[in-house]
CSV table of C-alpha atoms in Angstrom, one decimal:
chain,number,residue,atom,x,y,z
A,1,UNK,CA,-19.1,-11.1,9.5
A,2,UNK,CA,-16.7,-9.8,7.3
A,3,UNK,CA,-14.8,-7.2,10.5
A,4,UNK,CA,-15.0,-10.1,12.2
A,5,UNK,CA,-13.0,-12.4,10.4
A,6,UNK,CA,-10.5,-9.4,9.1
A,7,UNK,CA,-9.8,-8.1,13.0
A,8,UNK,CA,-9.1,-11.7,13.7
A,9,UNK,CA,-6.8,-12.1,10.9
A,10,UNK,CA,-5.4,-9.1,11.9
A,11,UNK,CA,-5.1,-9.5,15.6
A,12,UNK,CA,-3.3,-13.1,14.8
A,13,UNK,CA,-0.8,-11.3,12.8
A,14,UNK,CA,0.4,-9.1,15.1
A,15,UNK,CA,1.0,-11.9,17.8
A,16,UNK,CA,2.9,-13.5,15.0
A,17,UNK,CA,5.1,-11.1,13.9
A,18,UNK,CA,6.0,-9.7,17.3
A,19,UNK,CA,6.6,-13.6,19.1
A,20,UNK,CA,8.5,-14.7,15.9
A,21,UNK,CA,12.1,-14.4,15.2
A,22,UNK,CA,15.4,-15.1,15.7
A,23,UNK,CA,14.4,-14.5,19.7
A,24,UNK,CA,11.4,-15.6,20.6
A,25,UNK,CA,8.9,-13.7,22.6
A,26,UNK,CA,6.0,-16.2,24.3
A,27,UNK,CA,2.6,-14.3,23.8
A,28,UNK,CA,2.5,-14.3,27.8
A,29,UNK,CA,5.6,-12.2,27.8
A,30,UNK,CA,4.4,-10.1,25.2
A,31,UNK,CA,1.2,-9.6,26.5
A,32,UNK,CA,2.9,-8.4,29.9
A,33,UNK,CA,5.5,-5.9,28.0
A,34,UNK,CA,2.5,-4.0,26.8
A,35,UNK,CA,0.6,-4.2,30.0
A,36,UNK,CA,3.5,-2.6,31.8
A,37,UNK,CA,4.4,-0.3,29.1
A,38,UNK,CA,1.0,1.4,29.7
A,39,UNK,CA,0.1,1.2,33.4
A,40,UNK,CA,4.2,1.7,34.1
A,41,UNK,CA,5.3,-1.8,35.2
A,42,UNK,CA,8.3,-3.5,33.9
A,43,UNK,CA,8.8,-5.7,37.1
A,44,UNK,CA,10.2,-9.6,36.2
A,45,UNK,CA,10.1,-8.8,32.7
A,46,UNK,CA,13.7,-9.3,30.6
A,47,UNK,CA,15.0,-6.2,29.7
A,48,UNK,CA,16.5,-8.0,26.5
A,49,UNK,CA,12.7,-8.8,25.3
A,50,UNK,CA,11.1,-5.7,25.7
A,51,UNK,CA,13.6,-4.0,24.2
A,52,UNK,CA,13.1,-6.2,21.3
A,53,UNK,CA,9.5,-6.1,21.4
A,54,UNK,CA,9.4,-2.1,22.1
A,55,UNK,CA,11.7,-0.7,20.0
A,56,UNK,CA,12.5,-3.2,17.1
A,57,UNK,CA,9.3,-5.6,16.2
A,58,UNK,CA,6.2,-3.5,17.5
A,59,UNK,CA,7.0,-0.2,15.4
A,60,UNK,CA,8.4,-2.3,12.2
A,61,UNK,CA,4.5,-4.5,12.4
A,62,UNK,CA,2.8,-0.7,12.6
A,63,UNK,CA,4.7,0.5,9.9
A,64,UNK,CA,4.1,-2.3,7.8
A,65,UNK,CA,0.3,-2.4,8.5
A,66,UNK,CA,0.3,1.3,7.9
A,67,UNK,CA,1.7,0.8,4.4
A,68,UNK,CA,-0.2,-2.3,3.5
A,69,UNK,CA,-3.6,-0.6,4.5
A,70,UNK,CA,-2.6,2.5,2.4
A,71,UNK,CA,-1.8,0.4,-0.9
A,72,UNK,CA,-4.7,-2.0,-0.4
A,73,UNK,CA,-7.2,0.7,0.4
A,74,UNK,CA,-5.5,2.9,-2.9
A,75,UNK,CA,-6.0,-0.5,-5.1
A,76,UNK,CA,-9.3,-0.1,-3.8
A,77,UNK,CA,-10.2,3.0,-5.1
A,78,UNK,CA,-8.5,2.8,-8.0
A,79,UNK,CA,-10.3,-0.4,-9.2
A,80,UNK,CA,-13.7,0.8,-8.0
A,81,UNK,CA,-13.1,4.1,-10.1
A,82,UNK,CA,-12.2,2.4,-13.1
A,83,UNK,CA,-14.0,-0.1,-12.8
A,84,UNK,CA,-10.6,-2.5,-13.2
A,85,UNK,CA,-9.6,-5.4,-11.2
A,86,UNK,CA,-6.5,-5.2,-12.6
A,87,UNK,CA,-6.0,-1.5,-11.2
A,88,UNK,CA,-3.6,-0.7,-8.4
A,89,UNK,CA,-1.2,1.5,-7.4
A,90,UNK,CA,1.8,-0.9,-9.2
A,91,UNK,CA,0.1,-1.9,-12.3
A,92,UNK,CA,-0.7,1.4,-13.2
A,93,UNK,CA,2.7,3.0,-12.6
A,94,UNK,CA,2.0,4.9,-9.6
A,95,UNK,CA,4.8,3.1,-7.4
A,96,UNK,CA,6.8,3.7,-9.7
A,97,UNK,CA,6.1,7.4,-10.2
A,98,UNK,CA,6.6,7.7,-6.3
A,99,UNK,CA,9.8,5.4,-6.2
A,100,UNK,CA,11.1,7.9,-8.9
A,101,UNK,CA,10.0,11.0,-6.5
A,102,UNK,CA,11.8,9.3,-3.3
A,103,UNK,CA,14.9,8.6,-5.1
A,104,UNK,CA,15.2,11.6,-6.4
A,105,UNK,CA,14.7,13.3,-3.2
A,106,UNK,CA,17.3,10.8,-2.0
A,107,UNK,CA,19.9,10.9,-5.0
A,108,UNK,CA,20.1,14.9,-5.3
A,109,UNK,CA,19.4,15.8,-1.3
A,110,UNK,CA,16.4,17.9,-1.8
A,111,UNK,CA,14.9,19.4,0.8
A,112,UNK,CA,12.2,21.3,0.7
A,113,UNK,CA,11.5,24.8,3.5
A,114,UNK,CA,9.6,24.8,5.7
A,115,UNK,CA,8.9,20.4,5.8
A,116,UNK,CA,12.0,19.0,6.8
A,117,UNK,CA,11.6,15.4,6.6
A,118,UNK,CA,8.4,15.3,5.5
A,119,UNK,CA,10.3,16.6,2.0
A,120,UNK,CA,10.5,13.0,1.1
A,121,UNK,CA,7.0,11.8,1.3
A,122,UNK,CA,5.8,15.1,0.1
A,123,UNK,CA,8.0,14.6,-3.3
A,124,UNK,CA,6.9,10.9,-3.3
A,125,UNK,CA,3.4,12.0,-3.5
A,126,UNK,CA,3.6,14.8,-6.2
A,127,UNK,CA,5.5,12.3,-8.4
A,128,UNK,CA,2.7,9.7,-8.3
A,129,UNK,CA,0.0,12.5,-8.7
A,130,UNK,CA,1.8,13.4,-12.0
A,131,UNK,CA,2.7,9.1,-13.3
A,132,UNK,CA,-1.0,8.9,-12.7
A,133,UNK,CA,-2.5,11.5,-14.6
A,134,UNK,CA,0.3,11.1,-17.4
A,135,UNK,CA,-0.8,7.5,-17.6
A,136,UNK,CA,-4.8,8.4,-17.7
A,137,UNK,CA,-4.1,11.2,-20.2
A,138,UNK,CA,-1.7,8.9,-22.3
A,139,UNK,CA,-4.4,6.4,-22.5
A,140,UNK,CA,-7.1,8.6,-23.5
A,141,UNK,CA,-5.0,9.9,-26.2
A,142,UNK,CA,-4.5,6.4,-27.3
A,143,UNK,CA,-8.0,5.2,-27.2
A,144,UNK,CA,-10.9,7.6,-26.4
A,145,UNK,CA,-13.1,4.9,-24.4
A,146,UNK,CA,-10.0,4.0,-22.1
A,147,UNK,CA,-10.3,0.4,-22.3
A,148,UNK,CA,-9.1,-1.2,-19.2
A,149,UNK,CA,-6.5,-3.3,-21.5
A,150,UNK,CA,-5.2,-0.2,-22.5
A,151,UNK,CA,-4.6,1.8,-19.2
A,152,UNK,CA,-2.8,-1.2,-18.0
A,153,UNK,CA,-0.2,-1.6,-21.1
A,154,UNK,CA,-0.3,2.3,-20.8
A,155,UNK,CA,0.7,1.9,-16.6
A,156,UNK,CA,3.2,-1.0,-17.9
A,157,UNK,CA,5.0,1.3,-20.1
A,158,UNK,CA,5.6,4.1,-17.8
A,159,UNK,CA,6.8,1.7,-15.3
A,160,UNK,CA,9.4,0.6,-17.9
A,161,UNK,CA,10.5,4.0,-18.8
A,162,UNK,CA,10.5,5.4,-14.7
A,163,UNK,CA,12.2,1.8,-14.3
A,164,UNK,CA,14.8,2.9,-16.6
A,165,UNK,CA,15.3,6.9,-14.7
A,166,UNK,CA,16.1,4.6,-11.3
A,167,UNK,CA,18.5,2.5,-13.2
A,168,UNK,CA,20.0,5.5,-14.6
A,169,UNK,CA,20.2,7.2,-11.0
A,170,UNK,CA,21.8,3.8,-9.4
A,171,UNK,CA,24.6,4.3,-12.0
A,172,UNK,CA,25.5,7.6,-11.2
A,173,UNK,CA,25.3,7.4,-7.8
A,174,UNK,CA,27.8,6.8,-5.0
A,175,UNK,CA,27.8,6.4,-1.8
A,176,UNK,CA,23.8,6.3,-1.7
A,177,UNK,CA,23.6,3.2,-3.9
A,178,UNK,CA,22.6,0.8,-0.9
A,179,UNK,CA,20.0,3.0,0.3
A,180,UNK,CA,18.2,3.7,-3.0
A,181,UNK,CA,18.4,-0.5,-3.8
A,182,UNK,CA,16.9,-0.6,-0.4
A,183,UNK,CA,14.0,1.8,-1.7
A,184,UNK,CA,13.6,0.0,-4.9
A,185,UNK,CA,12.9,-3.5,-3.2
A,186,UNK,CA,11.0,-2.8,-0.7
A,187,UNK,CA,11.5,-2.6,3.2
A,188,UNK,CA,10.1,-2.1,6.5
A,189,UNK,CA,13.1,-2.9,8.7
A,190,UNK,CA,14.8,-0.5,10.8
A,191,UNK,CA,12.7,2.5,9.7
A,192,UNK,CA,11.6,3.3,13.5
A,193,UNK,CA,9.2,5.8,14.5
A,194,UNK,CA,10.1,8.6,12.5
A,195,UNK,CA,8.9,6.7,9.5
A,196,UNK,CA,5.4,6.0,11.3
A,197,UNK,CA,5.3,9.8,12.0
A,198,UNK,CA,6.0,10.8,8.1
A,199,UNK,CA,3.4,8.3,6.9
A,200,UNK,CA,0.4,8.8,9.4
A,201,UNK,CA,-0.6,11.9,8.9
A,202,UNK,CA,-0.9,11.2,4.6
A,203,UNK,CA,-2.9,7.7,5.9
A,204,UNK,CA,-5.7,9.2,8.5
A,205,UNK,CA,-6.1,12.3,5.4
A,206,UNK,CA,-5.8,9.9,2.3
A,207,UNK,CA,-8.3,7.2,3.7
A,208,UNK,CA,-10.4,9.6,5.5
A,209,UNK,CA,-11.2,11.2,2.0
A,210,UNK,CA,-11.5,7.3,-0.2
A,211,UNK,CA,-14.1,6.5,2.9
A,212,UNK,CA,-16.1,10.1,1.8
A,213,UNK,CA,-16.3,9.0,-1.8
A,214,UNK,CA,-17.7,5.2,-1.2
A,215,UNK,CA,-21.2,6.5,-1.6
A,216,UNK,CA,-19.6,8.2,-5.2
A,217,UNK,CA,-17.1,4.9,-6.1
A,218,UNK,CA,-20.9,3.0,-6.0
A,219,UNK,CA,-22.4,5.2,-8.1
A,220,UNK,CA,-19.4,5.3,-11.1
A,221,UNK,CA,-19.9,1.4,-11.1
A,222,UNK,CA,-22.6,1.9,-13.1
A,223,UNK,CA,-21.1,3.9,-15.3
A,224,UNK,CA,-20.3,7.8,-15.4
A,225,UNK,CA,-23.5,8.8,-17.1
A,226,UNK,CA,-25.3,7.3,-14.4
A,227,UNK,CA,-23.6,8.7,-11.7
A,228,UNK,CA,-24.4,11.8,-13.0
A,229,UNK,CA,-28.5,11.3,-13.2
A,230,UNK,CA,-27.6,10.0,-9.3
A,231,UNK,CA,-25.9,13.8,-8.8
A,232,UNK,CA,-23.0,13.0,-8.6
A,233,UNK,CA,-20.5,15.4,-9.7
A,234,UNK,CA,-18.4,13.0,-11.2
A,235,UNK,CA,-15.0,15.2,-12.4
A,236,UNK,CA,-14.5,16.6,-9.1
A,237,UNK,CA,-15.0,13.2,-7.0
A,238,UNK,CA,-12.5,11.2,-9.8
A,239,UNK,CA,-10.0,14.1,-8.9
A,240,UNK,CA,-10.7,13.5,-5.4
A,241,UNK,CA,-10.0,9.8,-5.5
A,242,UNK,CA,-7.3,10.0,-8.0
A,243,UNK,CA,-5.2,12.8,-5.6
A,244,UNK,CA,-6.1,10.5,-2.6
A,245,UNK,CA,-5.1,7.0,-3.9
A,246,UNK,CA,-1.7,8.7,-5.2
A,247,UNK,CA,-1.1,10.2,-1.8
A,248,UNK,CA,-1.6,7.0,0.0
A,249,UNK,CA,0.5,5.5,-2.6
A,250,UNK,CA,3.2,8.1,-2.7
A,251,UNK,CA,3.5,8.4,1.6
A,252,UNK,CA,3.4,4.4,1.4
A,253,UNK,CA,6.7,4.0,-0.8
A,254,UNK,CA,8.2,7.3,0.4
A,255,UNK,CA,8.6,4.9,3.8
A,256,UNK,CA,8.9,1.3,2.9
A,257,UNK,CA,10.1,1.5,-0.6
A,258,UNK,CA,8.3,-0.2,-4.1
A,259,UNK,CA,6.0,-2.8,-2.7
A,260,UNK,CA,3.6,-4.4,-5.3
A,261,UNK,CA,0.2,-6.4,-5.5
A,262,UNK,CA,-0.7,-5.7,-2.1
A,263,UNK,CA,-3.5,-3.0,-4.0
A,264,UNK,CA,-4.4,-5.8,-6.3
A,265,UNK,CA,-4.8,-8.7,-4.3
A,266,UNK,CA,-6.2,-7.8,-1.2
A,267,UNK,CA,-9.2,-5.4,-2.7
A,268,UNK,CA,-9.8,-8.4,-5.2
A,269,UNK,CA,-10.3,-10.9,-2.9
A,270,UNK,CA,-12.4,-8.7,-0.5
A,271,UNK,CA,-14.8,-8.2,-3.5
A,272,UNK,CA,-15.2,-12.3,-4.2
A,273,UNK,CA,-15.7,-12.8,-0.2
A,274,UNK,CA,-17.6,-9.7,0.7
A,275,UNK,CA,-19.6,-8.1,-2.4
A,276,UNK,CA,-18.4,-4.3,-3.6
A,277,UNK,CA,-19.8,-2.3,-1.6
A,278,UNK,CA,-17.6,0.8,-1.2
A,279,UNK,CA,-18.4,1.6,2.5
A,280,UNK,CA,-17.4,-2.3,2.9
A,281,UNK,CA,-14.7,-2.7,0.3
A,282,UNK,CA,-12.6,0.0,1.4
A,283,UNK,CA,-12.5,-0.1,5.2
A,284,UNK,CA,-12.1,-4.0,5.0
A,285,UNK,CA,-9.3,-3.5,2.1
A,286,UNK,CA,-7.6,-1.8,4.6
A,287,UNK,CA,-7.9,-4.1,7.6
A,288,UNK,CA,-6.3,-7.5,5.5
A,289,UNK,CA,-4.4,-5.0,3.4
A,290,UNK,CA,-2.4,-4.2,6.8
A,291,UNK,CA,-2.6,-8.3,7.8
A,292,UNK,CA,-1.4,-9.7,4.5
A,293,UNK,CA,1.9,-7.2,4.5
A,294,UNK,CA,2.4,-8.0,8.2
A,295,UNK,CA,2.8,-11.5,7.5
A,296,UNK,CA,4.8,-11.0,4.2
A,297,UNK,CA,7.4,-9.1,6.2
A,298,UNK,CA,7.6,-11.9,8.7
A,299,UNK,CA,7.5,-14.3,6.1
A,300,UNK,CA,10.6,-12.3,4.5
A,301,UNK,CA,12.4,-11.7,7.7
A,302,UNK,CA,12.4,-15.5,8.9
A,303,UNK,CA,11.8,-17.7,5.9
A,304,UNK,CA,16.1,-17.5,5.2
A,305,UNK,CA,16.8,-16.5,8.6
A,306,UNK,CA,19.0,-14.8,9.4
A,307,UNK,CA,19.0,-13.5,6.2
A,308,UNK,CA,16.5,-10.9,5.8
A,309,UNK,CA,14.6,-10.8,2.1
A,310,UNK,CA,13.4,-7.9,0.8
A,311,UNK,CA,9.6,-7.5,1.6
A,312,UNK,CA,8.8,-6.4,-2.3
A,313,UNK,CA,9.7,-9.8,-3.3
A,314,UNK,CA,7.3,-11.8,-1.3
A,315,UNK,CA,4.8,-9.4,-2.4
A,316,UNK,CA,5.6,-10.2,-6.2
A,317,UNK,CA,5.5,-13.7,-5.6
A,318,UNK,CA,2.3,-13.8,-4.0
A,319,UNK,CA,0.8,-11.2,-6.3
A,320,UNK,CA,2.4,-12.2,-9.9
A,321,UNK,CA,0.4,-15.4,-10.3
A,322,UNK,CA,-2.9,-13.8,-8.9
A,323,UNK,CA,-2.8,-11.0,-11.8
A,324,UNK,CA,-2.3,-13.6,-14.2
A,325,UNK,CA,-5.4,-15.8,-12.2
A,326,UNK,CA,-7.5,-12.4,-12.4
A,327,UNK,CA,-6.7,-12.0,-16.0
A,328,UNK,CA,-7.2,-15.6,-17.1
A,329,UNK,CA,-10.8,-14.8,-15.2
A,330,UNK,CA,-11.6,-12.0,-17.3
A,331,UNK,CA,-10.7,-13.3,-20.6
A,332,UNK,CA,-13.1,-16.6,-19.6
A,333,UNK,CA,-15.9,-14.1,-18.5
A,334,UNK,CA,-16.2,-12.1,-21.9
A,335,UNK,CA,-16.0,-15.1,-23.9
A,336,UNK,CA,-18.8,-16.6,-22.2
């Protein structure tokens, strides 16, 4: 039931977001562009709308299901593994950490032999790798036990001090100020498919291994200890989890740019619909993950038209009050 409703979700947010615009596109016309784009007819279609459906709205919807399924299906893990509905790639620093990694790559023109273009994601990644286990190891020095209140404040005040690096990079730069803003709030316009290429390859690895830990993420619910009677090897899967969510993460902002909540809400609500079930949780994480940015970016791209708003903002509006919702929820539950 649940692949059900999601592919229909998704499969309605598609149509949407490649029929609605400035131009229209009836779902006739778009149905017949893709026909003809893979059994080679264009005949009595408008040049004008397959253009736009070809080359501007069809690769800006994959890209932003491509980054909305990697952050979901990171929030994912990350909550199942610390056993946190508050966890996700933005609450505990990790965009950040990647933001800081792309805008570096950006502000000082690093490139590194031997990847070309893929220097920017790769950087992106490292840099939320390190933010994450900086966090995790700050919080254990903290407080042994690793509350979950204390590796959020502890994701909160790396955020704060990466926040303050970008500031200090905006100021000093020049000509490239526009493009790192652009990074900082979060897009999916214009990117083409060049950024699809750079981010693929980090998705199909990065979810391919979260999918090979479900059975593992089930087990740690119950506690480490317990895992560990089950046989699970429980260091070397967290390090497995942890590199994969920050790689998904990293590729994700590397591309589109500081996007939050989509890791918290999406896994969240999943859970209350669903149950947590890993092999579930993750795969259908990723399915609405993708839906819920595709509609955000149309929602951004129309809702001032033909102003365009920056697809990070409709995120934080959407996701802002359901942390507070999710925390309100918790507090309630241990009182009781």
């Amino acid at each position: 039931m649940g692949y059900t409703v999601s592919l229909i979700l998704f499969v309605i947010a598609f149509c949407l977001a490649i029929t609605i615009g400035t131009v229209h596109v009836p779902i006739k016309e778009m149905l017949r562009i893709f026909w003809g784009t893979f059994f080679g007819s264009h005949e009595g279609i408008e040049p004008m709308l397959t253009t736009i459906v070809l080359n501007i709205r069809f690769p800006r919807v994959v890209l932003a299901a491509l980054v909305g399924a990697s952050l979901a299906i990171a929030g994912a893990a990350f909550q199942g593994l610390l056993k946190n509905p508050l966890a996700d790639p933005y609450t505990l620093g990790v965009s950040s950490g990647a933001a800081v990694g792309a805008v570096m790559t950006i502000f000082l023109g690093i490139t590194i032999p031997g990847l070309g273009g893929f220097t920017l994601p790769v950087v992106s990644i490292i840099a939320a790798l390190v933010t994450l286990i900086l966090v995790l190891g700050f919080a254990r020095l903290v407080e042994q036990s690793m509350k979950m209140e204390t590796i959020i404040l502890t994701g909160i005040i790396f955020s704060s001090f990466l926040g303050s690096i970008l500031s200090l990079m905006i100021a000093l730069t020049g000509e490239e100020l526009r493009q790192i803003i652009t990074w900082l709030l979060g897009s999916v316009s214009m990117r083409g498919w060049e950024y699809i290429r750079l981010i693929a390859p980090f998705f199909i690895f990065g979810s391919a291994i979260l999918m090979w830990n479900a059975r593992e993420l089930n087990a740690m619910a119950f506690g480490e200890e317990r895992a560990h009677h089950l046989g699970v090897n429980v260091q070397a899967r967290k390090y497995w989890v942890l590199a994969s969510g920050s790689l998904l993460t990293g590729a994700a902002v590397a591309v589109s740019g500081t996007i939050g909540f989509i890791g918290l809400v999406v896994p969240h609500m999943v859970r209350r619909a669903w149950g947590s079930d890993h092999h579930h949780v993750l795969p259908l994480s990723m399915i609405n993950g993708a839906s819920l940015l595709i509609i955000c970016d149309l929602v951004a791209r129309t809702i001032v038209s033909p102003t365009e708003l920056p697809i990070g903002v409709i995120t934080a509006l959407l996701g802002a009050p359901v942390f507070g919702l999710i925390l309100m929820r918790q507090r309630r539950e241990r009182r009781g």
